[in-house]
PDB file of C-alpha atoms in Angstrom:
ATOM      1  CA  MET A   1     -30.191  24.225   0.878  1.00  0.00           C
ATOM      2  CA  TYR A   2     -29.433  20.600   0.014  1.00  0.00           C
ATOM      3  CA  ASP A   3     -32.103  17.884   0.289  1.00  0.00           C
ATOM      4  CA  ILE A   4     -29.904  15.170   1.634  1.00  0.00           C
ATOM      5  CA  LYS A   5     -31.565  12.088   3.211  1.00  0.00           C
ATOM      6  CA  GLU A   6     -28.507  10.770   4.996  1.00  0.00           C
ATOM      7  CA  LEU A   7     -24.724  11.357   4.783  1.00  0.00           C
ATOM      8  CA  TYR A   8     -22.288   8.508   5.503  1.00  0.00           C
ATOM      9  CA  GLU A   9     -18.541   9.028   5.698  1.00  0.00           C
ATOM     10  CA  ALA A  10     -15.764   6.643   4.874  1.00  0.00           C
ATOM     11  CA  PHE A  11     -12.206   6.959   6.015  1.00  0.00           C
ATOM     12  CA  THR A  12     -10.679   3.907   4.248  1.00  0.00           C
ATOM     13  CA  VAL A  13     -11.360   2.082   0.930  1.00  0.00           C
ATOM     14  CA  GLU A  14     -12.737  -0.951   2.923  1.00  0.00           C
ATOM     15  CA  GLU A  15     -15.165   1.329   4.681  1.00  0.00           C
ATOM     16  CA  ALA A  16     -16.356   2.828   1.431  1.00  0.00           C
ATOM     17  CA  ILE A  17     -16.952  -0.564  -0.023  1.00  0.00           C
ATOM     18  CA  ALA A  18     -18.895  -1.667   3.091  1.00  0.00           C
ATOM     19  CA  LEU A  19     -21.130   1.457   2.906  1.00  0.00           C
ATOM     20  CA  ARG A  20     -21.719   0.857  -0.811  1.00  0.00           C
ATOM     21  CA  LEU A  21     -22.933  -2.670  -0.115  1.00  0.00           C
ATOM     22  CA  ALA A  22     -25.080  -1.516   2.818  1.00  0.00           C
ATOM     23  CA  HIS A  23     -26.604   1.343   0.910  1.00  0.00           C
ATOM     24  CA  PRO A  24     -26.650   0.425  -2.854  1.00  0.00           C
ATOM     25  CA  GLU A  25     -28.794   3.375  -3.843  1.00  0.00           C
ATOM     26  CA  ALA A  26     -26.493   5.921  -2.232  1.00  0.00           C
ATOM     27  CA  GLN A  27     -24.578   8.498  -4.335  1.00  0.00           C
ATOM     28  CA  ILE A  28     -20.830   8.563  -3.912  1.00  0.00           C
ATOM     29  CA  ILE A  29     -19.604  12.091  -3.259  1.00  0.00           C
ATOM     30  CA  ALA A  30     -15.940  13.308  -3.398  1.00  0.00           C
ATOM     31  CA  GLY A  31     -15.272  17.000  -3.950  1.00  0.00           C
ATOM     32  CA  GLY A  32     -18.970  17.524  -4.608  1.00  0.00           C
ATOM     33  CA  SER A  33     -18.478  20.056  -7.356  1.00  0.00           C
ATOM     34  CA  ASP A  34     -20.993  18.119  -9.509  1.00  0.00           C
ATOM     35  CA  VAL A  35     -23.255  16.244  -7.025  1.00  0.00           C
ATOM     36  CA  LEU A  36     -24.035  19.145  -4.901  1.00  0.00           C
ATOM     37  CA  VAL A  37     -24.919  21.379  -7.774  1.00  0.00           C
ATOM     38  CA  GLN A  38     -27.241  18.677  -9.045  1.00  0.00           C
ATOM     39  CA  MET A  39     -28.831  18.376  -5.655  1.00  0.00           C
ATOM     40  CA  ARG A  40     -29.518  22.114  -5.513  1.00  0.00           C
ATOM     41  CA  GLU A  41     -31.124  21.780  -8.971  1.00  0.00           C
ATOM     42  CA  GLY A  42     -33.345  19.055  -7.464  1.00  0.00           C
ATOM     43  CA  LYS A  43     -31.920  16.259  -9.763  1.00  0.00           C
ATOM     44  CA  ARG A  44     -30.684  14.227  -6.846  1.00  0.00           C
ATOM     45  CA  ALA A  45     -33.049  15.484  -4.104  1.00  0.00           C
ATOM     46  CA  GLY A  46     -33.593  13.183  -1.113  1.00  0.00           C
ATOM     47  CA  LYS A  47     -30.515  11.006  -1.925  1.00  0.00           C
ATOM     48  CA  GLU A  48     -28.256   9.249   0.489  1.00  0.00           C
ATOM     49  CA  LEU A  49     -24.625  10.152   0.078  1.00  0.00           C
ATOM     50  CA  ILE A  50     -21.505   8.373   0.895  1.00  0.00           C
ATOM     51  CA  SER A  51     -18.519  10.729   1.255  1.00  0.00           C
ATOM     52  CA  ILE A  52     -15.126   9.276   0.346  1.00  0.00           C
ATOM     53  CA  TYR A  53     -13.390  12.722   0.635  1.00  0.00           C
ATOM     54  CA  LEU A  54     -11.337  11.684   3.699  1.00  0.00           C
ATOM     55  CA  VAL A  55      -9.945   8.426   2.134  1.00  0.00           C
ATOM     56  CA  ASP A  56      -6.464   9.923   1.825  1.00  0.00           C
ATOM     57  CA  GLU A  57      -4.935   6.612   0.447  1.00  0.00           C
ATOM     58  CA  MET A  58      -6.845   7.493  -2.886  1.00  0.00           C
ATOM     59  CA  ARG A  59      -4.888  10.769  -3.265  1.00  0.00           C
ATOM     60  CA  GLY A  60      -1.633  11.628  -5.041  1.00  0.00           C
ATOM     61  CA  VAL A  61       0.402  10.652  -8.142  1.00  0.00           C
ATOM     62  CA  SER A  62       3.063   8.034  -8.092  1.00  0.00           C
ATOM     63  CA  ILE A  63       4.885   5.455 -10.297  1.00  0.00           C
ATOM     64  CA  ASP A  64       3.921   1.903  -9.277  1.00  0.00           C
ATOM     65  CA  GLU A  65       5.993  -1.292  -9.418  1.00  0.00           C
ATOM     66  CA  GLU A  66       4.808  -1.964 -12.980  1.00  0.00           C
ATOM     67  CA  GLU A  67       5.964   1.615 -13.963  1.00  0.00           C
ATOM     68  CA  ASN A  68       2.449   2.748 -14.549  1.00  0.00           C
ATOM     69  CA  ILE A  69       1.740   6.399 -13.620  1.00  0.00           C
ATOM     70  CA  ARG A  70      -0.832   5.962 -10.822  1.00  0.00           C
ATOM     71  CA  ILE A  71      -3.249   8.829 -10.159  1.00  0.00           C
ATOM     72  CA  GLY A  72      -5.381   8.378  -7.060  1.00  0.00           C
ATOM     73  CA  SER A  73      -9.079   9.045  -7.859  1.00  0.00           C
ATOM     74  CA  LEU A  74      -9.326  11.729  -5.249  1.00  0.00           C
ATOM     75  CA  THR A  75      -6.453  13.697  -6.656  1.00  0.00           C
ATOM     76  CA  SER A  76      -7.671  17.258  -7.404  1.00  0.00           C
ATOM     77  CA  PHE A  77      -7.229  18.930 -10.822  1.00  0.00           C
ATOM     78  CA  SER A  78      -4.867  21.502  -9.188  1.00  0.00           C
ATOM     79  CA  HIS A  79      -2.610  18.825  -7.741  1.00  0.00           C
ATOM     80  CA  ILE A  80      -2.527  16.998 -11.074  1.00  0.00           C
ATOM     81  CA  THR A  81      -1.481  20.126 -12.875  1.00  0.00           C
ATOM     82  CA  LYS A  82       1.365  20.851 -10.484  1.00  0.00           C
ATOM     83  CA  ASP A  83       2.543  17.307  -9.872  1.00  0.00           C
ATOM     84  CA  PRO A  84       6.231  16.756 -10.977  1.00  0.00           C
ATOM     85  CA  ILE A  85       5.459  13.178 -12.376  1.00  0.00           C
ATOM     86  CA  ILE A  86       2.716  14.645 -14.523  1.00  0.00           C
ATOM     87  CA  GLN A  87       4.843  17.555 -15.592  1.00  0.00           C
ATOM     88  CA  LYS A  88       7.638  15.213 -16.588  1.00  0.00           C
ATOM     89  CA  TYR A  89       5.827  12.454 -18.410  1.00  0.00           C
ATOM     90  CA  ILE A  90       2.323  13.530 -19.382  1.00  0.00           C
ATOM     91  CA  ASN A  91       2.114  17.305 -19.055  1.00  0.00           C
ATOM     92  CA  VAL A  92      -0.781  17.458 -21.513  1.00  0.00           C
ATOM     93  CA  LEU A  93      -3.056  15.941 -18.864  1.00  0.00           C
ATOM     94  CA  GLY A  94      -2.138  18.695 -16.395  1.00  0.00           C
ATOM     95  CA  GLU A  95      -2.846  21.178 -19.137  1.00  0.00           C
ATOM     96  CA  ALA A  96      -6.212  19.627 -19.897  1.00  0.00           C
ATOM     97  CA  VAL A  97      -7.535  19.525 -16.298  1.00  0.00           C
ATOM     98  CA  ASP A  98      -6.285  23.086 -15.802  1.00  0.00           C
ATOM     99  CA  LEU A  99      -9.084  24.143 -18.138  1.00  0.00           C
ATOM    100  CA  VAL A 100     -11.778  22.766 -15.987  1.00  0.00           C
ATOM    101  CA  GLY A 101     -13.962  25.495 -14.413  1.00  0.00           C
ATOM    102  CA  GLY A 102     -12.274  28.144 -12.234  1.00  0.00           C
ATOM    103  CA  PRO A 103      -9.652  27.796  -9.498  1.00  0.00           C
ATOM    104  CA  GLN A 104     -12.153  26.900  -6.823  1.00  0.00           C
ATOM    105  CA  ILE A 105     -13.517  23.963  -8.940  1.00  0.00           C
ATOM    106  CA  ARG A 106      -9.989  22.853  -9.735  1.00  0.00           C
ATOM    107  CA  ASN A 107      -9.011  22.798  -6.123  1.00  0.00           C
ATOM    108  CA  ILE A 108     -11.934  20.655  -5.051  1.00  0.00           C
ATOM    109  CA  GLY A 109     -12.789  18.697  -8.205  1.00  0.00           C
ATOM    110  CA  THR A 110     -11.222  15.242  -8.604  1.00  0.00           C
ATOM    111  CA  ILE A 111     -10.105  13.138 -11.546  1.00  0.00           C
ATOM    112  CA  GLY A 112     -12.257  10.264 -10.236  1.00  0.00           C
ATOM    113  CA  GLY A 113     -15.432  12.379 -10.220  1.00  0.00           C
ATOM    114  CA  ASN A 114     -14.682  13.817 -13.597  1.00  0.00           C
ATOM    115  CA  THR A 115     -14.498  10.280 -15.168  1.00  0.00           C
ATOM    116  CA  CYS A 116     -17.215   8.608 -13.109  1.00  0.00           C
ATOM    117  CA  ASN A 117     -19.777  11.146 -14.350  1.00  0.00           C
ATOM    118  CA  GLY A 118     -19.574   9.445 -17.722  1.00  0.00           C
ATOM    119  CA  VAL A 119     -19.982  12.723 -19.598  1.00  0.00           C
ATOM    120  CA  THR A 120     -18.328  13.161 -23.019  1.00  0.00           C
ATOM    121  CA  SER A 121     -17.414  16.760 -22.328  1.00  0.00           C
ATOM    122  CA  ALA A 122     -15.153  16.025 -19.342  1.00  0.00           C
ATOM    123  CA  ASP A 123     -11.796  17.805 -19.983  1.00  0.00           C
ATOM    124  CA  SER A 124      -9.806  14.882 -18.704  1.00  0.00           C
ATOM    125  CA  ALA A 125     -11.551  12.260 -20.760  1.00  0.00           C
ATOM    126  CA  SER A 126     -10.176  12.660 -24.249  1.00  0.00           C
ATOM    127  CA  THR A 127      -6.610  12.854 -23.020  1.00  0.00           C
ATOM    128  CA  LEU A 128      -7.059   9.793 -20.787  1.00  0.00           C
ATOM    129  CA  HIS A 129      -8.402   8.037 -23.876  1.00  0.00           C
ATOM    130  CA  ALA A 130      -5.607   9.074 -26.128  1.00  0.00           C
ATOM    131  CA  TRP A 131      -3.071   7.914 -23.444  1.00  0.00           C
ATOM    132  CA  GLU A 132      -4.847   4.538 -23.176  1.00  0.00           C
ATOM    133  CA  ALA A 133      -5.583   4.962 -19.525  1.00  0.00           C
ATOM    134  CA  VAL A 134      -6.759   2.055 -17.312  1.00  0.00           C
ATOM    135  CA  VAL A 135      -9.399   2.522 -14.626  1.00  0.00           C
ATOM    136  CA  GLU A 136      -8.752   0.765 -11.331  1.00  0.00           C
ATOM    137  CA  LEU A 137     -11.938  -0.275  -9.427  1.00  0.00           C
ATOM    138  CA  THR A 138     -11.996  -1.803  -5.962  1.00  0.00           C
ATOM    139  CA  GLY A 139     -14.947  -3.806  -4.598  1.00  0.00           C
ATOM    140  CA  PRO A 140     -15.971  -6.806  -2.533  1.00  0.00           C
ATOM    141  CA  GLU A 141     -14.278  -9.159  -4.957  1.00  0.00           C
ATOM    142  CA  GLY A 142     -10.967  -7.244  -5.000  1.00  0.00           C
ATOM    143  CA  VAL A 143      -9.332  -5.037  -7.593  1.00  0.00           C
ATOM    144  CA  ARG A 144     -10.569  -4.823 -11.237  1.00  0.00           C
ATOM    145  CA  ARG A 145      -8.815  -2.955 -14.011  1.00  0.00           C
ATOM    146  CA  VAL A 146     -10.727  -1.767 -17.054  1.00  0.00           C
ATOM    147  CA  PRO A 147      -9.352   0.060 -20.196  1.00  0.00           C
ATOM    148  CA  ILE A 148     -10.847   3.440 -20.159  1.00  0.00           C
ATOM    149  CA  LYS A 149     -12.562   2.947 -23.564  1.00  0.00           C
ATOM    150  CA  GLU A 150     -14.534   0.081 -21.962  1.00  0.00           C
ATOM    151  CA  PHE A 151     -15.215   1.943 -18.803  1.00  0.00           C
ATOM    152  CA  TYR A 152     -17.550   4.422 -20.666  1.00  0.00           C
ATOM    153  CA  ILE A 153     -20.653   2.403 -21.608  1.00  0.00           C
ATOM    154  CA  LYS A 154     -23.041   5.178 -22.754  1.00  0.00           C
ATOM    155  CA  ALA A 155     -23.677   8.779 -22.051  1.00  0.00           C
ATOM    156  CA  GLY A 156     -23.702   9.195 -18.262  1.00  0.00           C
ATOM    157  CA  THR A 157     -23.122   5.488 -17.557  1.00  0.00           C
ATOM    158  CA  VAL A 158     -19.831   3.850 -16.633  1.00  0.00           C
ATOM    159  CA  ASP A 159     -18.775   0.312 -15.684  1.00  0.00           C
ATOM    160  CA  ILE A 160     -18.902   0.366 -11.947  1.00  0.00           C
ATOM    161  CA  ARG A 161     -20.440  -2.761 -10.314  1.00  0.00           C
ATOM    162  CA  PRO A 162     -22.340  -3.023  -7.050  1.00  0.00           C
ATOM    163  CA  GLY A 163     -20.033  -2.289  -4.064  1.00  0.00           C
ATOM    164  CA  GLU A 164     -17.158  -0.914  -6.225  1.00  0.00           C
ATOM    165  CA  ILE A 165     -15.520   2.461  -6.160  1.00  0.00           C
ATOM    166  CA  GLN A 166     -13.039   3.930  -8.501  1.00  0.00           C
ATOM    167  CA  THR A 167      -9.639   4.018  -6.659  1.00  0.00           C
ATOM    168  CA  ALA A 168      -7.097   5.097  -9.323  1.00  0.00           C
ATOM    169  CA  ILE A 169      -6.446   5.864 -12.967  1.00  0.00           C
ATOM    170  CA  LEU A 170      -3.277   4.266 -14.404  1.00  0.00           C
ATOM    171  CA  ILE A 171      -1.248   5.406 -17.442  1.00  0.00           C
ATOM    172  CA  PRO A 172       0.833   2.443 -18.743  1.00  0.00           C
ATOM    173  CA  LYS A 173       4.553   2.997 -19.471  1.00  0.00           C
ATOM    174  CA  ALA A 174       3.993   1.813 -22.989  1.00  0.00           C
ATOM    175  CA  SER A 175       1.621   4.825 -23.464  1.00  0.00           C
ATOM    176  CA  TYR A 176       3.683   7.581 -21.881  1.00  0.00           C
ATOM    177  CA  GLU A 177       7.336   6.657 -22.609  1.00  0.00           C
ATOM    178  CA  ASN A 178       8.962   8.965 -25.174  1.00  0.00           C
ATOM    179  CA  THR A 179       5.529  10.363 -26.028  1.00  0.00           C
ATOM    180  CA  PHE A 180       4.414  13.927 -26.316  1.00  0.00           C
ATOM    181  CA  GLY A 181       0.935  15.383 -26.677  1.00  0.00           C
ATOM    182  CA  PHE A 182      -1.277  18.478 -26.948  1.00  0.00           C
ATOM    183  CA  TYR A 183      -4.936  19.118 -25.960  1.00  0.00           C
ATOM    184  CA  HIS A 184      -7.238  21.642 -27.477  1.00  0.00           C
ATOM    185  CA  LYS A 185     -10.583  22.625 -25.847  1.00  0.00           C
ATOM    186  CA  TYR A 186     -12.909  24.552 -28.083  1.00  0.00           C
ATOM    187  CA  ALA A 187     -15.596  26.389 -26.050  1.00  0.00           C
ATOM    188  CA  MET A 188     -17.904  29.337 -26.457  1.00  0.00           C
ATOM    189  CA  ARG A 189     -15.715  31.386 -24.072  1.00  0.00           C
ATOM    190  CA  ASN A 190     -12.203  30.865 -22.810  1.00  0.00           C
ATOM    191  CA  ALA A 191     -12.975  30.383 -19.099  1.00  0.00           C
ATOM    192  CA  MET A 192     -15.399  28.284 -17.050  1.00  0.00           C
ATOM    193  CA  ASP A 193     -17.253  26.765 -19.990  1.00  0.00           C
ATOM    194  CA  ILE A 194     -18.059  23.293 -21.073  1.00  0.00           C
ATOM    195  CA  ALA A 195     -16.210  22.080 -24.180  1.00  0.00           C
ATOM    196  CA  THR A 196     -17.972  22.383 -27.505  1.00  0.00           C
ATOM    197  CA  THR A 197     -15.362  19.814 -28.714  1.00  0.00           C
ATOM    198  CA  GLY A 198     -12.165  18.646 -27.116  1.00  0.00           C
ATOM    199  CA  CYS A 199      -9.236  16.982 -29.013  1.00  0.00           C
ATOM    200  CA  SER A 200      -6.142  15.317 -27.557  1.00  0.00           C
ATOM    201  CA  VAL A 201      -3.311  13.961 -29.674  1.00  0.00           C
ATOM    202  CA  ASN A 202       0.034  12.386 -28.703  1.00  0.00           C
ATOM    203  CA  VAL A 203       2.927  11.125 -30.900  1.00  0.00           C
ATOM    204  CA  ARG A 204       6.007   9.069 -30.650  1.00  0.00           C
ATOM    205  CA  LEU A 205       8.522   9.933 -33.336  1.00  0.00           C
ATOM    206  CA  SER A 206      11.332   7.870 -34.808  1.00  0.00           C
ATOM    207  CA  GLU A 207      14.929   8.688 -33.645  1.00  0.00           C
ATOM    208  CA  ASP A 208      15.539  11.035 -36.508  1.00  0.00           C
ATOM    209  CA  LYS A 209      12.074  12.766 -35.952  1.00  0.00           C
ATOM    210  CA  LYS A 210      10.955  12.031 -39.538  1.00  0.00           C
ATOM    211  CA  THR A 211       8.532   9.188 -39.044  1.00  0.00           C
ATOM    212  CA  PHE A 212       5.393   8.802 -36.887  1.00  0.00           C
ATOM    213  CA  GLU A 213       6.123   5.646 -34.885  1.00  0.00           C
ATOM    214  CA  ARG A 214       2.836   5.920 -33.003  1.00  0.00           C
ATOM    215  CA  VAL A 215      -0.082   8.333 -33.103  1.00  0.00           C
ATOM    216  CA  ARG A 216      -3.076   8.507 -30.776  1.00  0.00           C
ATOM    217  CA  ILE A 217      -6.038  10.809 -31.024  1.00  0.00           C
ATOM    218  CA  ALA A 218      -9.225  11.075 -28.966  1.00  0.00           C
ATOM    219  CA  TYR A 219     -12.211  13.429 -28.743  1.00  0.00           C
ATOM    220  CA  GLY A 220     -14.754  14.580 -26.232  1.00  0.00           C
ATOM    221  CA  VAL A 221     -18.237  15.783 -27.575  1.00  0.00           C
ATOM    222  CA  ALA A 222     -17.708  13.935 -30.861  1.00  0.00           C
ATOM    223  CA  GLY A 223     -20.090  11.189 -29.813  1.00  0.00           C
ATOM    224  CA  PRO A 224     -22.056  10.103 -26.804  1.00  0.00           C
ATOM    225  CA  VAL A 225     -18.907   9.054 -24.957  1.00  0.00           C
ATOM    226  CA  PRO A 226     -15.261  10.133 -25.270  1.00  0.00           C
ATOM    227  CA  MET A 227     -13.797   8.251 -28.128  1.00  0.00           C
ATOM    228  CA  ARG A 228     -10.534   7.488 -30.172  1.00  0.00           C
ATOM    229  CA  ALA A 229     -10.409   8.002 -33.881  1.00  0.00           C
ATOM    230  CA  PRO A 230      -8.733   4.833 -35.215  1.00  0.00           C
ATOM    231  CA  SER A 231      -8.980   5.812 -38.931  1.00  0.00           C
ATOM    232  CA  ALA A 232      -7.002   8.945 -38.226  1.00  0.00           C
ATOM    233  CA  GLU A 233      -4.428   6.933 -36.145  1.00  0.00           C
ATOM    234  CA  ALA A 234      -4.045   4.476 -39.105  1.00  0.00           C
ATOM    235  CA  ALA A 235      -3.537   7.383 -41.586  1.00  0.00           C
ATOM    236  CA  ALA A 236      -0.556   8.606 -39.599  1.00  0.00           C
ATOM    237  CA  ASN A 237       1.075   5.602 -37.952  1.00  0.00           C
ATOM    238  CA  GLY A 238       4.341   4.659 -39.775  1.00  0.00           C
ATOM    239  CA  LYS A 239       3.933   7.536 -42.176  1.00  0.00           C
ATOM    240  CA  PRO A 240       6.438  10.445 -42.727  1.00  0.00           C
ATOM    241  CA  VAL A 241       6.187  13.588 -40.668  1.00  0.00           C
ATOM    242  CA  SER A 242       4.805  15.865 -43.318  1.00  0.00           C
ATOM    243  CA  GLU A 243       2.058  18.214 -44.274  1.00  0.00           C
ATOM    244  CA  GLU A 244       0.557  15.483 -46.477  1.00  0.00           C
ATOM    245  CA  THR A 245       0.283  13.102 -43.495  1.00  0.00           C
ATOM    246  CA  MET A 246      -1.215  15.823 -41.392  1.00  0.00           C
ATOM    247  CA  GLU A 247      -3.895  16.545 -43.970  1.00  0.00           C
ATOM    248  CA  ALA A 248      -4.743  12.899 -44.372  1.00  0.00           C
ATOM    249  CA  PHE A 249      -4.837  12.607 -40.568  1.00  0.00           C
ATOM    250  CA  GLY A 250      -7.422  15.464 -40.309  1.00  0.00           C
ATOM    251  CA  ARG A 251      -9.558  14.142 -43.072  1.00  0.00           C
ATOM    252  CA  ALA A 252      -9.700  10.596 -41.661  1.00  0.00           C
ATOM    253  CA  VAL A 253     -11.070  11.873 -38.387  1.00  0.00           C
ATOM    254  CA  LEU A 254     -14.395  12.452 -40.160  1.00  0.00           C
ATOM    255  CA  GLU A 255     -14.739   8.695 -40.822  1.00  0.00           C
ATOM    256  CA  ASP A 256     -14.928   7.951 -37.033  1.00  0.00           C
ATOM    257  CA  ILE A 257     -16.622  10.802 -35.180  1.00  0.00           C
ATOM    258  CA  ASN A 258     -20.268  11.312 -34.895  1.00  0.00           C
ATOM    259  CA  PRO A 259     -21.097  14.607 -33.168  1.00  0.00           C
ATOM    260  CA  ARG A 260     -24.605  15.843 -32.709  1.00  0.00           C
ATOM    261  CA  THR A 261     -26.378  19.092 -33.148  1.00  0.00           C
ATOM    262  CA  SER A 262     -27.085  20.973 -29.856  1.00  0.00           C
ATOM    263  CA  TRP A 263     -27.708  24.487 -28.718  1.00  0.00           C
ATOM    264  CA  ARG A 264     -23.954  24.820 -28.364  1.00  0.00           C
ATOM    265  CA  ALA A 265     -23.081  23.970 -32.000  1.00  0.00           C
ATOM    266  CA  ALA A 266     -24.330  22.194 -35.144  1.00  0.00           C
ATOM    267  CA  LYS A 267     -23.064  18.827 -36.127  1.00  0.00           C
ATOM    268  CA  GLU A 268     -21.365  20.301 -39.191  1.00  0.00           C
ATOM    269  CA  PHE A 269     -19.529  22.920 -37.206  1.00  0.00           C
ATOM    270  CA  ARG A 270     -18.258  20.268 -34.800  1.00  0.00           C
ATOM    271  CA  GLN A 271     -17.060  18.149 -37.732  1.00  0.00           C
ATOM    272  CA  HIS A 272     -15.244  21.180 -39.186  1.00  0.00           C
ATOM    273  CA  ILE A 273     -13.458  22.181 -35.996  1.00  0.00           C
ATOM    274  CA  ALA A 274     -12.692  18.446 -35.245  1.00  0.00           C
ATOM    275  CA  TYR A 275     -10.794  18.323 -38.606  1.00  0.00           C
ATOM    276  CA  GLU A 276      -8.912  21.567 -37.833  1.00  0.00           C
ATOM    277  CA  MET A 277      -8.109  20.602 -34.181  1.00  0.00           C
ATOM    278  CA  ALA A 278      -6.799  17.220 -35.291  1.00  0.00           C
ATOM    279  CA  LYS A 279      -4.187  18.974 -37.511  1.00  0.00           C
ATOM    280  CA  GLU A 280      -3.402  21.561 -34.873  1.00  0.00           C
ATOM    281  CA  CYS A 281      -2.910  18.984 -32.114  1.00  0.00           C
ATOM    282  CA  LEU A 282      -0.862  16.797 -34.311  1.00  0.00           C
ATOM    283  CA  LYS A 283       1.412  19.700 -35.279  1.00  0.00           C
ATOM    284  CA  GLU A 284       1.900  20.868 -31.704  1.00  0.00           C
ATOM    285  CA  SER A 285       2.679  17.323 -30.543  1.00  0.00           C
ATOM    286  CA  VAL A 286       5.287  16.915 -33.233  1.00  0.00           C
ATOM    287  CA  ILE A 287       6.943  20.088 -32.105  1.00  0.00           C
ATOM    288  CA  ARG A 288       6.897  19.021 -28.455  1.00  0.00           C
ATOM    289  CA  ALA A 289       8.531  15.695 -29.615  1.00  0.00           C
ATOM    290  CA  GLY A 290      11.328  17.641 -31.234  1.00  0.00           C
ATOM    291  CA  GLY A 291      10.189  17.336 -34.843  1.00  0.00           C
ATOM    292  CA  THR A 292       8.950  19.894 -37.326  1.00  0.00           C
ATOM    293  CA  LEU A 293       5.903  20.184 -39.555  1.00  0.00           C
TER     294      LEU A 293
END
């Protein structure tokens, strides 16, 4: 069924790094929800595989000594959705990954695999960009941390160096504290479909809930990699919480995004829904933050 040349298994991060160095052409496999499908299709036929699925130290959600939310790269989508730390501080991420595939995929698929694929349609990607996540990579030279916007290099390519594996994703306290967000996935059907466009917004409001202290917005499938929309953020940051600001926010999105036409949707349609989604996600984020629009 699967054309696998050799399968190596790691039980620790150190073993995984050693295997990566010894077999530089081998493909890392965690849950296998993407890699095994690609192998069945013949795209990765005859590959060596390095399984990291049993590296338990790379699982779970915690708050580290720097007060980052730390999500181990082998944490499944189902665990992220149900985790109390995620539910308390960044529930929108749990909601976003709960839209990935069906229950079986969410039980086996991992946040590390979803980001290391480098695809713009990954349901976690726009929310992680909007929350200014940091990717932790561990390799022969130690630990390296890369802002997620720099981790994505181009479609299907991410910044992982020889011998490295992604060990965690971090959400800094400055990004999650007193911050509330909303994610909207637009797809051809409601279940088990790849996003036509995905939009994630989060806001931090002033104490009286009348001013946007900080707004972040990011998209999937609005360009070759997941991307922030800085013009839209600038149109709302420091501005009153109002319909006028929301409209300016939506219009400014079109200055930043560059979707393409594909069999799923035309560029012009993606631009239209990106504009509408920006306003919807901003409004829902304001409501979650205790404000009104």
